[in-house]
Amino acid sequence: MGKIQVSDTPDKFLYPGSIKMPGICMQQGGKQMTGREPQKENDLFFTCSLIDYIARKTKNRRCDGFIEESQLKNGSFDNISAAMYAVPSHWDIGKVYKRLILGIAKEKKISVIDALFEAYHSFVSDKIDDYNSSFYYEAPQNILCTFLNGKLE
């Protein structure tokens, strides 16, 4: 079991200024952790959530050439207004993609960056982004199996 150390860690991104949020920093299995998950997984979650947030605001599909090399012009893909049910937050979708990406990286023995690219450029991405279906809240292993099998069962 690793060391558990309580410290005051500033969260400058979420709480600008001099506000400090108490945090728990742990080392488990050689991985730096803040909270319940390793820091790299938290970073991936934030990245996926940010991708979804930007895509929604600009009405583009996720990762459209990272929205055309970040020129970020408005598009016409609006899966929010087309939704007939409650729309998951960009945080909810970020978590779905994070789990999928980590699963792809593990199963295919590739880097997280390569797995991110594969996830966002697969047919599964269209299924996740269809908020009129129940696919995005399927069990993470079902979403991963759908990706790995190349078809929805």
mmCIF file of C-alpha atoms in Angstrom:
data_model
loop_
_atom_site.group_PDB
_atom_site.id
_atom_site.type_symbol
_atom_site.label_atom_id
_atom_site.label_comp_id
_atom_site.label_asym_id
_atom_site.label_seq_id
_atom_site.Cartn_x
_atom_site.Cartn_y
_atom_site.Cartn_z
ATOM 1 C CA MET A 1 0.000 0.000 0.000
ATOM 2 C CA GLY A 2 1.343 3.447 -0.904
ATOM 3 C CA LYS A 3 1.686 6.575 1.200
ATOM 4 C CA ILE A 4 -1.349 8.726 1.791
ATOM 5 C CA GLN A 5 -0.630 12.381 2.235
ATOM 6 C CA VAL A 6 -3.196 15.139 2.785
ATOM 7 C CA SER A 7 -2.199 18.515 1.415
ATOM 8 C CA ASP A 8 -3.664 21.789 0.273
ATOM 9 C CA THR A 9 -3.550 21.782 -3.509
ATOM 10 C CA PRO A 10 -4.572 24.888 -5.474
ATOM 11 C CA ASP A 11 -6.968 24.247 -8.279
ATOM 12 C CA LYS A 12 -6.214 27.304 -10.378
ATOM 13 C CA PHE A 13 -8.256 26.150 -13.340
ATOM 14 C CA LEU A 14 -11.564 25.644 -11.560
ATOM 15 C CA TYR A 15 -11.032 28.170 -8.758
ATOM 16 C CA PRO A 16 -9.005 31.141 -10.058
ATOM 17 C CA GLY A 17 -7.165 33.298 -7.573
ATOM 18 C CA SER A 18 -5.691 32.204 -4.303
ATOM 19 C CA ILE A 19 -8.402 29.769 -3.249
ATOM 20 C CA LYS A 20 -6.977 26.403 -2.245
ATOM 21 C CA MET A 21 -9.001 23.220 -2.180
ATOM 22 C CA PRO A 22 -8.042 20.444 0.207
ATOM 23 C CA GLY A 23 -7.007 17.367 -1.735
ATOM 24 C CA ILE A 24 -5.788 13.896 -1.121
ATOM 25 C CA CYS A 25 -2.611 12.927 -2.908
ATOM 26 C CA MET A 26 -1.702 9.273 -2.989
ATOM 27 C CA GLN A 27 0.816 7.073 -4.639
ATOM 28 C CA GLN A 28 -0.536 3.643 -5.445
ATOM 29 C CA GLY A 29 1.306 1.141 -7.542
ATOM 30 C CA GLY A 30 3.781 3.826 -8.612
ATOM 31 C CA LYS A 31 1.004 6.102 -9.964
ATOM 32 C CA GLN A 32 0.415 9.646 -8.737
ATOM 33 C CA MET A 33 -3.217 9.921 -7.673
ATOM 34 C CA THR A 34 -5.437 12.824 -6.705
ATOM 35 C CA GLY A 35 -8.741 11.524 -5.478
ATOM 36 C CA ARG A 36 -9.959 8.089 -6.524
ATOM 37 C CA GLU A 37 -8.178 7.729 -9.871
ATOM 38 C CA PRO A 38 -4.635 8.117 -11.183
ATOM 39 C CA GLN A 39 -3.844 11.668 -12.356
ATOM 40 C CA LYS A 40 -3.383 10.568 -15.991
ATOM 41 C CA GLU A 41 -6.914 9.105 -16.011
ATOM 42 C CA ASN A 42 -8.270 12.359 -14.558
ATOM 43 C CA ASP A 43 -6.430 14.243 -17.310
ATOM 44 C CA LEU A 44 -7.960 11.977 -19.953
ATOM 45 C CA PHE A 45 -11.438 12.470 -18.440
ATOM 46 C CA PHE A 46 -11.001 16.252 -18.538
ATOM 47 C CA THR A 47 -9.732 16.118 -22.150
ATOM 48 C CA CYS A 48 -12.701 14.018 -23.287
ATOM 49 C CA SER A 49 -15.124 16.320 -21.464
ATOM 50 C CA LEU A 50 -13.488 19.358 -23.052
ATOM 51 C CA ILE A 51 -13.735 17.802 -26.520
ATOM 52 C CA ASP A 52 -17.448 17.209 -25.965
ATOM 53 C CA TYR A 53 -17.981 20.715 -24.577
ATOM 54 C CA ILE A 54 -16.249 22.370 -27.544
ATOM 55 C CA ALA A 55 -18.099 20.160 -30.028
ATOM 56 C CA ARG A 56 -21.446 21.100 -28.471
ATOM 57 C CA LYS A 57 -20.687 24.824 -28.391
ATOM 58 C CA THR A 58 -19.496 24.883 -31.989
ATOM 59 C CA LYS A 59 -22.057 22.316 -33.218
ATOM 60 C CA ASN A 60 -19.409 20.046 -34.690
ATOM 61 C CA ARG A 61 -18.855 16.330 -34.443
ATOM 62 C CA ARG A 62 -16.281 15.304 -31.884
ATOM 63 C CA CYS A 63 -12.716 15.607 -33.157
ATOM 64 C CA ASP A 64 -13.553 16.778 -36.693
ATOM 65 C CA GLY A 65 -9.825 17.156 -37.430
ATOM 66 C CA PHE A 66 -9.717 18.623 -33.947
ATOM 67 C CA ILE A 67 -12.377 20.859 -35.315
ATOM 68 C CA GLU A 68 -10.280 21.737 -38.304
ATOM 69 C CA GLU A 69 -7.013 22.338 -36.530
ATOM 70 C CA SER A 70 -8.705 24.561 -33.936
ATOM 71 C CA GLN A 71 -10.106 27.239 -36.208
ATOM 72 C CA LEU A 72 -13.389 26.296 -34.401
ATOM 73 C CA LYS A 73 -16.096 27.571 -36.725
ATOM 74 C CA ASN A 74 -19.751 26.834 -36.057
ATOM 75 C CA GLY A 75 -21.126 23.777 -37.801
ATOM 76 C CA SER A 76 -24.590 22.247 -38.110
ATOM 77 C CA PHE A 77 -24.289 19.059 -36.003
ATOM 78 C CA ASP A 78 -26.685 19.672 -33.121
ATOM 79 C CA ASN A 79 -27.404 16.517 -31.195
ATOM 80 C CA ILE A 80 -28.591 18.566 -28.212
ATOM 81 C CA SER A 81 -31.701 20.127 -29.756
ATOM 82 C CA ALA A 82 -32.471 16.842 -31.545
ATOM 83 C CA ALA A 83 -32.589 14.989 -28.217
ATOM 84 C CA MET A 84 -36.066 13.993 -27.091
ATOM 85 C CA TYR A 85 -34.915 12.977 -23.609
ATOM 86 C CA ALA A 86 -32.641 14.357 -20.903
ATOM 87 C CA VAL A 87 -29.267 15.253 -22.376
ATOM 88 C CA PRO A 88 -26.182 13.943 -20.586
ATOM 89 C CA SER A 89 -23.668 16.593 -19.558
ATOM 90 C CA HIS A 90 -20.307 16.916 -21.270
ATOM 91 C CA TRP A 91 -18.864 15.471 -18.031
ATOM 92 C CA ASP A 92 -21.080 12.367 -18.419
ATOM 93 C CA ILE A 93 -19.955 11.868 -22.015
ATOM 94 C CA GLY A 94 -16.336 12.585 -21.054
ATOM 95 C CA LYS A 95 -16.502 9.692 -18.611
ATOM 96 C CA VAL A 96 -17.944 7.367 -21.279
ATOM 97 C CA TYR A 97 -15.111 8.223 -23.682
ATOM 98 C CA LYS A 98 -12.444 7.999 -20.959
ATOM 99 C CA ARG A 99 -13.512 4.452 -20.101
ATOM 100 C CA LEU A 100 -13.715 3.483 -23.766
ATOM 101 C CA ILE A 101 -10.280 4.919 -24.544
ATOM 102 C CA LEU A 102 -8.630 3.194 -21.578
ATOM 103 C CA GLY A 103 -10.282 -0.083 -22.594
ATOM 104 C CA ILE A 104 -9.126 0.260 -26.202
ATOM 105 C CA ALA A 105 -5.562 1.048 -25.093
ATOM 106 C CA LYS A 106 -5.482 -1.973 -22.799
ATOM 107 C CA GLU A 107 -7.091 -4.470 -25.192
ATOM 108 C CA LYS A 108 -5.145 -3.402 -28.284
ATOM 109 C CA LYS A 109 -1.935 -2.663 -26.358
ATOM 110 C CA ILE A 110 -1.634 0.810 -27.869
ATOM 111 C CA SER A 111 -1.008 4.245 -26.392
ATOM 112 C CA VAL A 112 -3.837 6.255 -24.883
ATOM 113 C CA ILE A 113 -3.357 8.895 -27.606
ATOM 114 C CA ASP A 114 -3.770 6.292 -30.366
ATOM 115 C CA ALA A 115 -6.782 4.861 -28.540
ATOM 116 C CA LEU A 116 -8.317 8.344 -28.249
ATOM 117 C CA PHE A 117 -7.975 8.799 -31.998
ATOM 118 C CA GLU A 118 -9.517 5.386 -32.684
ATOM 119 C CA ALA A 119 -12.432 5.964 -30.305
ATOM 120 C CA TYR A 120 -13.409 9.357 -31.703
ATOM 121 C CA HIS A 121 -13.074 8.177 -35.301
ATOM 122 C CA SER A 122 -15.120 4.995 -34.934
ATOM 123 C CA PHE A 123 -18.764 4.209 -35.573
ATOM 124 C CA VAL A 124 -19.144 3.903 -31.795
ATOM 125 C CA SER A 125 -18.639 7.660 -31.465
ATOM 126 C CA ASP A 126 -21.797 8.257 -33.533
ATOM 127 C CA LYS A 127 -23.695 5.830 -31.271
ATOM 128 C CA ILE A 128 -22.467 7.576 -28.113
ATOM 129 C CA ASP A 129 -23.472 10.970 -29.548
ATOM 130 C CA ASP A 130 -27.030 9.801 -30.304
ATOM 131 C CA TYR A 131 -28.807 10.946 -27.157
ATOM 132 C CA ASN A 132 -32.106 9.497 -28.397
ATOM 133 C CA SER A 133 -30.667 6.017 -27.938
ATOM 134 C CA SER A 134 -29.587 4.340 -24.743
ATOM 135 C CA PHE A 135 -26.132 3.430 -26.019
ATOM 136 C CA TYR A 136 -24.164 6.094 -24.147
ATOM 137 C CA TYR A 137 -25.276 4.739 -20.776
ATOM 138 C CA GLU A 138 -24.635 1.078 -21.560
ATOM 139 C CA ALA A 139 -22.151 -0.702 -19.312
ATOM 140 C CA PRO A 140 -18.593 0.359 -20.223
ATOM 141 C CA GLN A 141 -17.647 -3.215 -21.160
ATOM 142 C CA ASN A 142 -20.580 -3.374 -23.605
ATOM 143 C CA ILE A 143 -19.454 -0.180 -25.322
ATOM 144 C CA LEU A 144 -15.893 -1.504 -25.514
ATOM 145 C CA CYS A 145 -17.053 -4.872 -26.905
ATOM 146 C CA THR A 146 -19.132 -3.067 -29.537
ATOM 147 C CA PHE A 147 -16.015 -1.132 -30.566
ATOM 148 C CA LEU A 148 -13.770 -4.208 -30.598
ATOM 149 C CA ASN A 149 -16.314 -6.352 -32.499
ATOM 150 C CA GLY A 150 -16.990 -3.606 -35.039
ATOM 151 C CA LYS A 151 -20.747 -3.999 -34.753
ATOM 152 C CA LEU A 152 -23.647 -3.284 -32.452
ATOM 153 C CA GLU A 153 -25.275 -6.430 -31.123
#
